[in-house]
Coordinates of C-alpha atoms in Angstrom, one line a residue:
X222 CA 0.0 0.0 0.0
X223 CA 1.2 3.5 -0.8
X224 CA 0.4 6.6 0.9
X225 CA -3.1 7.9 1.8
X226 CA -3.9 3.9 2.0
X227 CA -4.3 3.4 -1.8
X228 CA -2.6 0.6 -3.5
X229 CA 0.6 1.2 -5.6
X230 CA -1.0 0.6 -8.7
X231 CA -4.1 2.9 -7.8
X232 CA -6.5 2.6 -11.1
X233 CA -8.8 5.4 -11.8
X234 CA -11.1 4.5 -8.9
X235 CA -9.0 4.7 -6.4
X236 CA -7.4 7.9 -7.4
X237 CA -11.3 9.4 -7.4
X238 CA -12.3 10.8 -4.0
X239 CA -15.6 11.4 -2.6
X240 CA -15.9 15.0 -4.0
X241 CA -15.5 13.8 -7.5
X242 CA -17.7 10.9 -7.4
X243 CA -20.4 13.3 -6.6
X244 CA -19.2 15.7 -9.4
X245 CA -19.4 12.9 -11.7
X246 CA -23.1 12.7 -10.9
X247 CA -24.2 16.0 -11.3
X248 CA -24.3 16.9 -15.1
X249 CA -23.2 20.6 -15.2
X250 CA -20.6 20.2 -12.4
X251 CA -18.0 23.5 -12.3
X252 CA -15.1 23.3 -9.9
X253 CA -15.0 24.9 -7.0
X254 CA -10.9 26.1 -7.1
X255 CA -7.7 25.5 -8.6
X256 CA -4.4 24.6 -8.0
X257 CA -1.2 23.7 -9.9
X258 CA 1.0 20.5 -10.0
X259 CA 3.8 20.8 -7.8
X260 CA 5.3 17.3 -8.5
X261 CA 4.8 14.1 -11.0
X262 CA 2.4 11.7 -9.9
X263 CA 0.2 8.9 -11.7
X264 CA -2.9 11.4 -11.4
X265 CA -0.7 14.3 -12.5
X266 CA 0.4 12.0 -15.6
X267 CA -3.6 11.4 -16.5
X268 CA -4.3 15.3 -16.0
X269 CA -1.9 16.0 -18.6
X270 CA -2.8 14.1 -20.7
X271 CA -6.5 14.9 -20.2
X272 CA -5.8 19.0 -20.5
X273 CA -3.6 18.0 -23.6
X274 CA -6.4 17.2 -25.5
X275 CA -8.6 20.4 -24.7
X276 CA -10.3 19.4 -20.7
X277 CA -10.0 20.0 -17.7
X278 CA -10.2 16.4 -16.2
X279 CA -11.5 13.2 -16.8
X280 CA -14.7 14.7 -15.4
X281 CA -15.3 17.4 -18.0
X282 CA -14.5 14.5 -20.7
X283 CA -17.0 12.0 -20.0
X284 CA -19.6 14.9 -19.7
X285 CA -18.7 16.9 -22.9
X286 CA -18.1 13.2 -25.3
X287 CA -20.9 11.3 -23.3
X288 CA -18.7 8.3 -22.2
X289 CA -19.0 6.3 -19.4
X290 CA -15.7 5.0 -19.5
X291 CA -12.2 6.3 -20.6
X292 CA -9.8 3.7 -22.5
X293 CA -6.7 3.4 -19.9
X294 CA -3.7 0.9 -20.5
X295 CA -4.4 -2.5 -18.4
X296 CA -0.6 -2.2 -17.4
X297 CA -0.5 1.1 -15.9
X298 CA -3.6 2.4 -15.9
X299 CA -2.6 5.6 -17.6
X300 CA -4.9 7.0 -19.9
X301 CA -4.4 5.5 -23.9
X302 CA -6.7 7.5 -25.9
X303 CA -8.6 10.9 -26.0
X304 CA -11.2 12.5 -28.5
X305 CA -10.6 15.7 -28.8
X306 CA -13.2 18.4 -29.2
X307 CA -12.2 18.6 -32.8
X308 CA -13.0 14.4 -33.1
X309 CA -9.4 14.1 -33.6
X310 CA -7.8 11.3 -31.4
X311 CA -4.7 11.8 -29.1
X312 CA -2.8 8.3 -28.5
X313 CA -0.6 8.1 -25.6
X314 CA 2.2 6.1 -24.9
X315 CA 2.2 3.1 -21.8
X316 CA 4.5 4.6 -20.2
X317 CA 5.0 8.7 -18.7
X318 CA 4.9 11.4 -21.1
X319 CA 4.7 14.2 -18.5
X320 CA 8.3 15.0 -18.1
X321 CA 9.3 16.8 -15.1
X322 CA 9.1 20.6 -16.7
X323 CA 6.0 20.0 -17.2
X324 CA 4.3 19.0 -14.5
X325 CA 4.3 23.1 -12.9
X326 CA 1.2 23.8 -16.0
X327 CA -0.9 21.1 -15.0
X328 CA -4.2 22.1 -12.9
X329 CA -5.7 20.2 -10.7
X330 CA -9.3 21.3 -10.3
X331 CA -11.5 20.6 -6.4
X332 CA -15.3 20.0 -7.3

C-alpha cells in the first residue's frame, strides 16, 4: 500500500475521492478552485494528458463526449486514448509522457 492507504498501482477509482464521485453525478458540475501540479504523480500524468487534448479532467470528458468510460492501458492504468473536441484522437504512450518541466502547467481542479 502507498500513501493515503491506496494501493501502488491505484487505477482510476482509487485515485477518485468522494468530492468527484459526486461531481461525476451532477451533469453541469464546475469546480470549486484550482491549484497547480507541484510534482509528477500517476494522477498528474492522466491530468496532462486529459488537458492536452482540450479538458479540464477526466470529469469534463465524460460529460462533454458522453462516455461512461475512458480507455486506460491495463498495465499502468494511464490513460491511452482521448477524442478531442475537434473528433481528432490523441494516442498516448504506456509509459510517462509528462516529463518533469511539465508538471508546474498542470491544474488540478476541487469539485
Amino acid at each position: 500500500m502507498a500513501e493515503r492507504g491506496l494501493p501502488l498501482r491505484a487505477g482510476p477509482k482509487e485515485i477518485l475521492s468522494k468530492k468527484t464521485c459526486v461531481a461525476m453525478a451532477n451533469s453541469d458540475v464546475k469546480p470549486k478552485s484550482i491549484s497547480r501540479a507541484k510534482k509528477w504523480s500517476e494522477e498528474i500524468e492522466n491530468l496532462y494528458r486529459f488537458q492536452q487534448a482540450g479538458y479540464r479532467d477526466e470529469i469534463e470528458y465524460k460529460q462533454v463526449k458522453q462516455v461512461s468510460m475512458v480507455d486506460r492501458w491495463p498495465e499502468t492504468g494511464y490513460v491511452k486514448k482521448l477524442q478531442r473536441r475537434d473528433n481528432t484522437f490523441y494516442y498516448y504512450n504506456k509509459q510517462r509522457e509528462c516529463d518533469d518541466k511539465e508538471v508546474h502547467k498542470v491544474k488540478i481542479y476541487a469539485y
